[in-house]
Amino acid sequence: MDQKLKISEILKKYTMIIALAVIIILFTVNTGGKMLLPQNVNNLIAQNAYVFILATGMLFCILTGGNIDLSVGSVVCFVGAIGGKMMVEMGISPCLTLIAMAIMGMLVGAWQGFWIAYVRIPPFIVTLAGMLMFRGLSNVVLQGMTLAPIPDQFLVLFNNYVPDFFAVEGFNLTCFLVGVIACVAYAFIVFNGRRQKLAKGYYVEPLTGVVVKMAVICVVLLSFMFRLAQYKGIPNALIWVAVIIGIYRLPPRPPQAATFTLWAAMRRQQSFPASIPTGYISWPT
């Protein structure tokens, strides 16, 4: 019975990973192995890097409030249309354009957040309206036309590759070494975190399960970096994805600041206890 429960828990916890593995296997078999060719792996990253970034932001949205943003695709299209207009037709430098695009994206998020947080319209309704509105605005900005050519200074930020500092013929050794370093760093983080939990008396997973899980992740990572090393190495798009994920992994704010934010949010929603105790002060209602 316990064994069945453990298997059930594993299936629930790793459902998406299992599904991804099944999909990769099916496509690899049906394409005669072309799915995992080095160039195709690279193309998948280059063509879907923006999806990885959007998924990272969406995960943050779902975990913090249980909400979802239906307008992300339309907002990306709208902001990209404005950026294209600025670079191609107005001749503005790519650096200033990127800053303007980031500000525009934040303003769009603040606008939709206002209707959700203060007017109390459900996020599904607000972002559904945003999806339709910004899709239409994108057509207004572009007038149904394609903008070209995009300046090389902009393309080089995303379409180039990290150079191989060892200059090995036919194999990007720098790319593979980055994978090795990433595996070592991951193992250190896992074991160090386990050691700290044991020192504080917290429950930790069995060592065998931790090692197996870590070994599988490292094998997948090394295989992935090996494939990239067989082509041109690490694409810049992958670096940008790693930077975005790293930003979301920054340490949280101090407890008092987080508590004050929670208190302010509950004040707005008129659902709070008599006081919120912290290590420093109790916030009265």
mmCIF file of C-alpha atoms in Angstrom:
data_model
loop_
_atom_site.group_PDB
_atom_site.id
_atom_site.type_symbol
_atom_site.label_atom_id
_atom_site.label_comp_id
_atom_site.label_asym_id
_atom_site.label_seq_id
_atom_site.Cartn_x
_atom_site.Cartn_y
_atom_site.Cartn_z
ATOM 1 C CA MET A 1 0.000 0.000 0.000
ATOM 2 C CA ASP A 2 2.779 2.407 0.933
ATOM 3 C CA GLN A 3 4.574 1.545 -2.301
ATOM 4 C CA LYS A 4 1.440 2.421 -4.306
ATOM 5 C CA LEU A 5 1.155 5.733 -2.478
ATOM 6 C CA LYS A 6 4.777 6.592 -3.231
ATOM 7 C CA ILE A 7 4.306 5.818 -6.927
ATOM 8 C CA SER A 8 1.128 7.914 -6.967
ATOM 9 C CA GLU A 9 2.929 10.830 -5.338
ATOM 10 C CA ILE A 10 5.781 10.617 -7.832
ATOM 11 C CA LEU A 11 3.349 10.606 -10.755
ATOM 12 C CA LYS A 12 1.506 13.637 -9.379
ATOM 13 C CA LYS A 13 4.692 15.541 -8.639
ATOM 14 C CA TYR A 14 6.428 14.864 -11.951
ATOM 15 C CA THR A 15 3.463 14.631 -14.325
ATOM 16 C CA MET A 16 4.641 17.422 -16.634
ATOM 17 C CA ILE A 17 8.218 16.142 -16.722
ATOM 18 C CA ILE A 18 7.012 12.628 -17.608
ATOM 19 C CA ALA A 19 4.746 14.060 -20.294
ATOM 20 C CA LEU A 20 7.641 16.092 -21.721
ATOM 21 C CA ALA A 21 9.866 13.010 -21.807
ATOM 22 C CA VAL A 22 7.162 10.998 -23.598
ATOM 23 C CA ILE A 23 6.681 13.765 -26.176
ATOM 24 C CA ILE A 24 10.420 14.005 -26.857
ATOM 25 C CA ILE A 25 10.687 10.232 -27.265
ATOM 26 C CA LEU A 26 7.707 10.087 -29.639
ATOM 27 C CA PHE A 27 8.999 12.931 -31.814
ATOM 28 C CA THR A 28 12.505 11.451 -31.832
ATOM 29 C CA VAL A 29 11.198 8.059 -32.974
ATOM 30 C CA ASN A 30 8.830 9.531 -35.584
ATOM 31 C CA THR A 31 11.527 11.805 -37.055
ATOM 32 C CA GLY A 32 14.201 9.144 -37.175
ATOM 33 C CA GLY A 33 16.319 10.877 -34.560
ATOM 34 C CA LYS A 34 16.255 14.317 -36.239
ATOM 35 C CA MET A 35 14.463 15.772 -33.254
ATOM 36 C CA LEU A 36 17.649 15.664 -31.178
ATOM 37 C CA LEU A 37 20.106 16.765 -33.851
ATOM 38 C CA PRO A 38 22.399 19.536 -32.534
ATOM 39 C CA GLN A 39 21.118 22.146 -34.984
ATOM 40 C CA ASN A 40 17.489 21.334 -34.213
ATOM 41 C CA VAL A 41 18.081 21.582 -30.452
ATOM 42 C CA ASN A 42 19.664 24.978 -31.041
ATOM 43 C CA ASN A 43 16.745 26.081 -33.227
ATOM 44 C CA LEU A 44 14.241 25.029 -30.580
ATOM 45 C CA ILE A 45 15.969 27.290 -28.054
ATOM 46 C CA ALA A 46 16.318 30.235 -30.425
ATOM 47 C CA GLN A 47 12.719 30.046 -31.620
ATOM 48 C CA ASN A 48 11.133 29.478 -28.215
ATOM 49 C CA ALA A 49 13.294 31.564 -25.875
ATOM 50 C CA TYR A 50 10.521 34.142 -25.491
ATOM 51 C CA VAL A 51 8.128 31.352 -24.482
ATOM 52 C CA PHE A 52 10.522 30.267 -21.705
ATOM 53 C CA ILE A 53 10.668 33.854 -20.433
ATOM 54 C CA LEU A 54 6.888 34.262 -20.533
ATOM 55 C CA ALA A 55 6.450 30.914 -18.765
ATOM 56 C CA THR A 56 8.795 32.033 -15.994
ATOM 57 C CA GLY A 57 6.758 35.182 -15.407
ATOM 58 C CA MET A 58 3.487 33.281 -15.635
ATOM 59 C CA LEU A 59 4.658 30.769 -13.032
ATOM 60 C CA PHE A 60 5.395 33.639 -10.660
ATOM 61 C CA CYS A 61 1.905 35.029 -11.290
ATOM 62 C CA ILE A 62 0.223 31.685 -10.662
ATOM 63 C CA LEU A 63 2.203 30.845 -7.510
ATOM 64 C CA THR A 64 1.723 34.212 -5.805
ATOM 65 C CA GLY A 65 -1.964 34.763 -6.444
ATOM 66 C CA GLY A 66 -3.403 31.734 -8.183
ATOM 67 C CA ASN A 67 -4.166 33.961 -11.165
ATOM 68 C CA ILE A 68 -3.388 33.760 -14.865
ATOM 69 C CA ASP A 69 -2.637 36.339 -17.528
ATOM 70 C CA LEU A 70 -4.267 35.635 -20.872
ATOM 71 C CA SER A 71 -2.823 38.734 -22.517
ATOM 72 C CA VAL A 72 0.903 37.958 -22.418
ATOM 73 C CA GLY A 73 1.123 36.986 -26.078
ATOM 74 C CA SER A 74 -0.754 40.061 -27.263
ATOM 75 C CA VAL A 75 1.299 42.327 -25.000
ATOM 76 C CA VAL A 76 4.542 40.876 -26.404
ATOM 77 C CA CYS A 77 3.225 41.525 -29.915
ATOM 78 C CA PHE A 78 2.196 45.096 -29.043
ATOM 79 C CA VAL A 79 5.469 45.981 -27.313
ATOM 80 C CA GLY A 80 7.456 44.330 -30.112
ATOM 81 C CA ALA A 81 5.515 46.327 -32.718
ATOM 82 C CA ILE A 82 6.361 49.569 -30.930
ATOM 83 C CA GLY A 83 10.014 48.539 -30.659
ATOM 84 C CA GLY A 84 10.142 47.671 -34.352
ATOM 85 C CA LYS A 85 8.644 51.036 -35.294
ATOM 86 C CA MET A 86 11.174 52.839 -33.135
ATOM 87 C CA MET A 87 14.199 51.038 -34.607
ATOM 88 C CA VAL A 88 13.203 50.629 -38.256
ATOM 89 C CA GLU A 89 11.210 53.756 -39.031
ATOM 90 C CA MET A 90 12.369 56.239 -36.377
ATOM 91 C CA GLY A 91 16.020 55.198 -36.307
ATOM 92 C CA ILE A 92 16.256 55.033 -32.504
ATOM 93 C CA SER A 93 19.158 53.023 -31.102
ATOM 94 C CA PRO A 94 18.451 49.450 -29.961
ATOM 95 C CA CYS A 95 19.522 50.224 -26.358
ATOM 96 C CA LEU A 96 17.013 53.071 -25.974
ATOM 97 C CA THR A 97 14.402 50.964 -27.722
ATOM 98 C CA LEU A 98 14.881 48.072 -25.284
ATOM 99 C CA ILE A 99 14.491 50.443 -22.332
ATOM 100 C CA ALA A 100 11.342 51.937 -23.866
ATOM 101 C CA MET A 101 9.918 48.458 -24.511
ATOM 102 C CA ALA A 102 10.581 47.400 -20.903
ATOM 103 C CA ILE A 103 8.860 50.557 -19.608
ATOM 104 C CA MET A 104 5.914 49.981 -21.929
ATOM 105 C CA GLY A 105 5.548 46.396 -20.690
ATOM 106 C CA MET A 106 5.588 47.560 -17.069
ATOM 107 C CA LEU A 107 2.973 50.239 -17.797
ATOM 108 C CA VAL A 108 0.724 47.626 -19.403
ATOM 109 C CA GLY A 109 1.145 45.385 -16.359
ATOM 110 C CA ALA A 110 0.408 48.279 -13.983
ATOM 111 C CA TRP A 111 -2.685 49.216 -16.003
ATOM 112 C CA GLN A 112 -4.141 45.726 -15.847
ATOM 113 C CA GLY A 113 -3.046 45.333 -12.229
ATOM 114 C CA PHE A 114 -5.006 48.460 -11.321
ATOM 115 C CA TRP A 115 -8.260 46.984 -12.575
ATOM 116 C CA ILE A 116 -7.561 43.710 -10.782
ATOM 117 C CA ALA A 117 -6.314 45.027 -7.421
ATOM 118 C CA TYR A 118 -8.393 48.177 -6.950
ATOM 119 C CA VAL A 119 -11.508 47.882 -9.117
ATOM 120 C CA ARG A 120 -11.722 44.170 -8.169
ATOM 121 C CA ILE A 121 -12.428 42.856 -11.647
ATOM 122 C CA PRO A 122 -11.387 39.168 -11.914
ATOM 123 C CA PRO A 123 -7.969 38.674 -13.549
ATOM 124 C CA PHE A 124 -9.477 36.340 -16.142
ATOM 125 C CA ILE A 125 -11.801 39.090 -17.394
ATOM 126 C CA VAL A 126 -9.176 41.851 -17.297
ATOM 127 C CA THR A 127 -6.497 39.891 -19.129
ATOM 128 C CA LEU A 128 -9.002 38.493 -21.631
ATOM 129 C CA ALA A 129 -9.954 42.058 -22.505
ATOM 130 C CA GLY A 130 -6.268 42.946 -22.608
ATOM 131 C CA MET A 131 -5.578 40.079 -24.993
ATOM 132 C CA LEU A 132 -8.136 41.392 -27.490
ATOM 133 C CA MET A 133 -7.244 45.053 -26.985
ATOM 134 C CA PHE A 134 -3.486 44.737 -27.388
ATOM 135 C CA ARG A 135 -3.847 42.389 -30.330
ATOM 136 C CA GLY A 136 -5.909 45.072 -32.044
ATOM 137 C CA LEU A 137 -3.462 47.814 -31.056
ATOM 138 C CA SER A 138 -0.639 45.765 -32.555
ATOM 139 C CA ASN A 139 -2.426 45.817 -35.897
ATOM 140 C CA VAL A 140 -2.960 49.557 -35.537
ATOM 141 C CA VAL A 141 0.749 50.136 -34.911
ATOM 142 C CA LEU A 142 1.953 47.868 -37.722
ATOM 143 C CA GLN A 143 -0.873 48.641 -40.177
ATOM 144 C CA GLY A 144 -0.736 44.988 -41.151
ATOM 145 C CA MET A 145 2.805 45.368 -42.495
ATOM 146 C CA THR A 146 6.087 43.601 -41.710
ATOM 147 C CA LEU A 147 8.934 45.758 -40.436
ATOM 148 C CA ALA A 148 12.390 45.099 -41.886
ATOM 149 C CA PRO A 149 15.316 45.136 -41.721
ATOM 150 C CA ILE A 150 15.901 45.001 -37.976
ATOM 151 C CA PRO A 151 19.258 46.628 -37.067
ATOM 152 C CA ASP A 152 22.202 44.269 -36.656
ATOM 153 C CA GLN A 153 22.980 45.824 -33.252
ATOM 154 C CA PHE A 154 19.676 44.441 -32.006
ATOM 155 C CA LEU A 155 19.938 41.041 -33.670
ATOM 156 C CA VAL A 156 23.437 40.425 -32.345
ATOM 157 C CA LEU A 157 22.052 40.502 -28.788
ATOM 158 C CA PHE A 158 19.915 37.434 -29.424
ATOM 159 C CA ASN A 159 21.105 35.599 -32.550
ATOM 160 C CA ASN A 160 24.798 35.164 -31.773
ATOM 161 C CA TYR A 161 26.616 32.534 -29.714
ATOM 162 C CA VAL A 162 29.005 32.535 -26.799
ATOM 163 C CA PRO A 163 32.474 32.078 -28.357
ATOM 164 C CA ASP A 164 34.576 29.008 -27.676
ATOM 165 C CA PHE A 165 37.587 30.211 -25.718
ATOM 166 C CA PHE A 166 39.432 26.946 -26.399
ATOM 167 C CA ALA A 167 38.914 27.000 -30.192
ATOM 168 C CA VAL A 168 38.417 23.242 -30.496
ATOM 169 C CA GLU A 169 37.555 22.170 -34.040
ATOM 170 C CA GLY A 170 34.035 20.756 -34.394
ATOM 171 C CA PHE A 171 33.210 20.901 -30.688
ATOM 172 C CA ASN A 172 32.507 23.914 -28.460
ATOM 173 C CA LEU A 173 34.422 22.938 -25.341
ATOM 174 C CA THR A 174 33.395 26.127 -23.521
ATOM 175 C CA CYS A 175 29.741 25.140 -23.840
ATOM 176 C CA PHE A 176 30.324 21.668 -22.413
ATOM 177 C CA LEU A 177 32.453 22.992 -19.529
ATOM 178 C CA VAL A 178 29.639 25.386 -18.624
ATOM 179 C CA GLY A 179 27.374 22.348 -18.332
ATOM 180 C CA VAL A 180 29.880 20.588 -16.081
ATOM 181 C CA ILE A 181 30.213 23.663 -13.868
ATOM 182 C CA ALA A 182 26.427 23.976 -13.689
ATOM 183 C CA CYS A 183 26.140 20.340 -12.547
ATOM 184 C CA VAL A 184 28.817 20.820 -9.870
ATOM 185 C CA ALA A 185 27.116 24.003 -8.642
ATOM 186 C CA TYR A 186 23.732 22.250 -8.581
ATOM 187 C CA ALA A 187 25.141 19.326 -6.571
ATOM 188 C CA PHE A 188 26.763 21.721 -4.107
ATOM 189 C CA ILE A 189 23.502 23.637 -3.628
ATOM 190 C CA VAL A 190 21.527 20.417 -3.085
ATOM 191 C CA PHE A 191 23.932 18.907 -0.563
ATOM 192 C CA ASN A 192 24.510 22.194 1.227
ATOM 193 C CA GLY A 193 20.784 22.750 1.571
ATOM 194 C CA ARG A 194 20.349 19.214 2.872
ATOM 195 C CA ARG A 195 23.135 19.750 5.403
ATOM 196 C CA GLN A 196 21.548 22.967 6.670
ATOM 197 C CA LYS A 197 18.154 21.298 7.052
ATOM 198 C CA LEU A 198 19.674 18.412 9.007
ATOM 199 C CA ALA A 199 21.507 20.854 11.271
ATOM 200 C CA LYS A 200 18.202 22.558 12.093
ATOM 201 C CA GLY A 201 16.335 19.296 12.596
ATOM 202 C CA TYR A 202 14.110 19.624 9.540
ATOM 203 C CA TYR A 203 12.776 16.676 7.596
ATOM 204 C CA VAL A 204 14.836 15.792 4.518
ATOM 205 C CA GLU A 205 14.251 13.355 1.706
ATOM 206 C CA PRO A 206 16.151 10.052 1.782
ATOM 207 C CA LEU A 207 19.672 10.416 0.450
ATOM 208 C CA THR A 208 19.140 7.739 -2.212
ATOM 209 C CA GLY A 209 16.214 9.620 -3.739
ATOM 210 C CA VAL A 210 18.157 12.898 -3.681
ATOM 211 C CA VAL A 211 21.163 11.337 -5.407
ATOM 212 C CA VAL A 212 19.037 9.630 -8.079
ATOM 213 C CA LYS A 213 17.123 12.817 -8.793
ATOM 214 C CA MET A 214 20.319 14.851 -8.960
ATOM 215 C CA ALA A 215 21.991 12.298 -11.228
ATOM 216 C CA VAL A 216 19.058 12.335 -13.673
ATOM 217 C CA ILE A 217 19.050 16.144 -13.820
ATOM 218 C CA CYS A 218 22.819 16.289 -14.352
ATOM 219 C CA VAL A 219 22.698 13.646 -17.107
ATOM 220 C CA VAL A 220 19.941 15.549 -18.921
ATOM 221 C CA LEU A 221 21.807 18.844 -18.538
ATOM 222 C CA LEU A 222 25.108 17.420 -19.766
ATOM 223 C CA SER A 223 23.386 15.731 -22.723
ATOM 224 C CA PHE A 224 21.725 19.016 -23.603
ATOM 225 C CA MET A 225 24.987 20.990 -23.411
ATOM 226 C CA PHE A 226 26.788 18.258 -25.372
ATOM 227 C CA ARG A 227 24.287 18.654 -28.200
ATOM 228 C CA LEU A 228 24.739 22.421 -28.200
ATOM 229 C CA ALA A 229 28.516 21.994 -28.161
ATOM 230 C CA GLN A 230 28.303 19.894 -31.319
ATOM 231 C CA TYR A 231 26.767 22.840 -33.177
ATOM 232 C CA LYS A 232 27.811 26.428 -32.335
ATOM 233 C CA GLY A 233 27.709 26.426 -28.558
ATOM 234 C CA ILE A 234 25.534 28.420 -26.189
ATOM 235 C CA PRO A 235 23.119 30.750 -28.007
ATOM 236 C CA ASN A 236 22.699 34.248 -26.578
ATOM 237 C CA ALA A 237 18.974 33.588 -26.275
ATOM 238 C CA LEU A 238 19.719 30.905 -23.675
ATOM 239 C CA ILE A 239 21.798 33.419 -21.701
ATOM 240 C CA TRP A 240 18.851 35.814 -21.603
ATOM 241 C CA VAL A 241 16.567 33.029 -20.386
ATOM 242 C CA ALA A 242 19.050 32.176 -17.621
ATOM 243 C CA VAL A 243 19.251 35.855 -16.607
ATOM 244 C CA ILE A 244 15.462 36.133 -16.306
ATOM 245 C CA ILE A 245 15.239 32.933 -14.257
ATOM 246 C CA GLY A 246 18.094 34.193 -12.062
ATOM 247 C CA ILE A 247 16.212 37.438 -11.380
ATOM 248 C CA TYR A 248 13.224 35.468 -10.157
ATOM 249 C CA ARG A 249 15.551 33.443 -7.927
ATOM 250 C CA LEU A 250 16.833 36.525 -6.074
ATOM 251 C CA PRO A 251 16.577 36.339 -2.254
ATOM 252 C CA PRO A 252 13.242 37.508 -0.823
ATOM 253 C CA ARG A 253 12.781 40.821 0.913
ATOM 254 C CA PRO A 254 13.318 41.208 4.662
ATOM 255 C CA PRO A 255 10.512 39.773 6.814
ATOM 256 C CA GLN A 256 9.306 43.180 8.024
ATOM 257 C CA ALA A 257 8.932 44.505 4.487
ATOM 258 C CA ALA A 258 7.085 41.390 3.334
ATOM 259 C CA THR A 259 4.816 41.532 6.392
ATOM 260 C CA PHE A 260 3.958 45.173 5.760
ATOM 261 C CA THR A 261 3.062 44.352 2.153
ATOM 262 C CA LEU A 262 0.809 41.505 3.330
ATOM 263 C CA TRP A 263 -0.825 43.791 5.881
ATOM 264 C CA ALA A 264 -1.473 46.484 3.281
ATOM 265 C CA ALA A 265 -2.993 43.967 0.880
ATOM 266 C CA MET A 266 -5.344 42.619 3.551
ATOM 267 C CA ARG A 267 -6.324 46.161 4.518
ATOM 268 C CA ARG A 268 -7.395 46.803 0.940
ATOM 269 C CA GLN A 269 -9.417 43.593 0.849
ATOM 270 C CA GLN A 270 -10.861 44.201 4.342
ATOM 271 C CA SER A 271 -9.923 40.701 5.469
ATOM 272 C CA PHE A 272 -7.350 40.724 8.233
ATOM 273 C CA PRO A 273 -6.904 39.539 11.803
ATOM 274 C CA ALA A 274 -6.753 41.821 14.810
ATOM 275 C CA SER A 275 -2.982 42.052 14.471
ATOM 276 C CA ILE A 276 -0.160 40.574 12.480
ATOM 277 C CA PRO A 277 2.725 39.608 14.778
ATOM 278 C CA THR A 278 6.264 39.825 13.456
ATOM 279 C CA GLY A 279 9.666 39.571 15.019
ATOM 280 C CA TYR A 280 9.749 43.349 15.366
ATOM 281 C CA ILE A 281 6.253 44.796 15.768
ATOM 282 C CA SER A 282 2.558 43.914 15.566
ATOM 283 C CA TRP A 283 0.617 45.853 12.970
ATOM 284 C CA PRO A 284 -2.747 46.880 14.448
ATOM 285 C CA THR A 285 -5.829 47.116 12.248
#
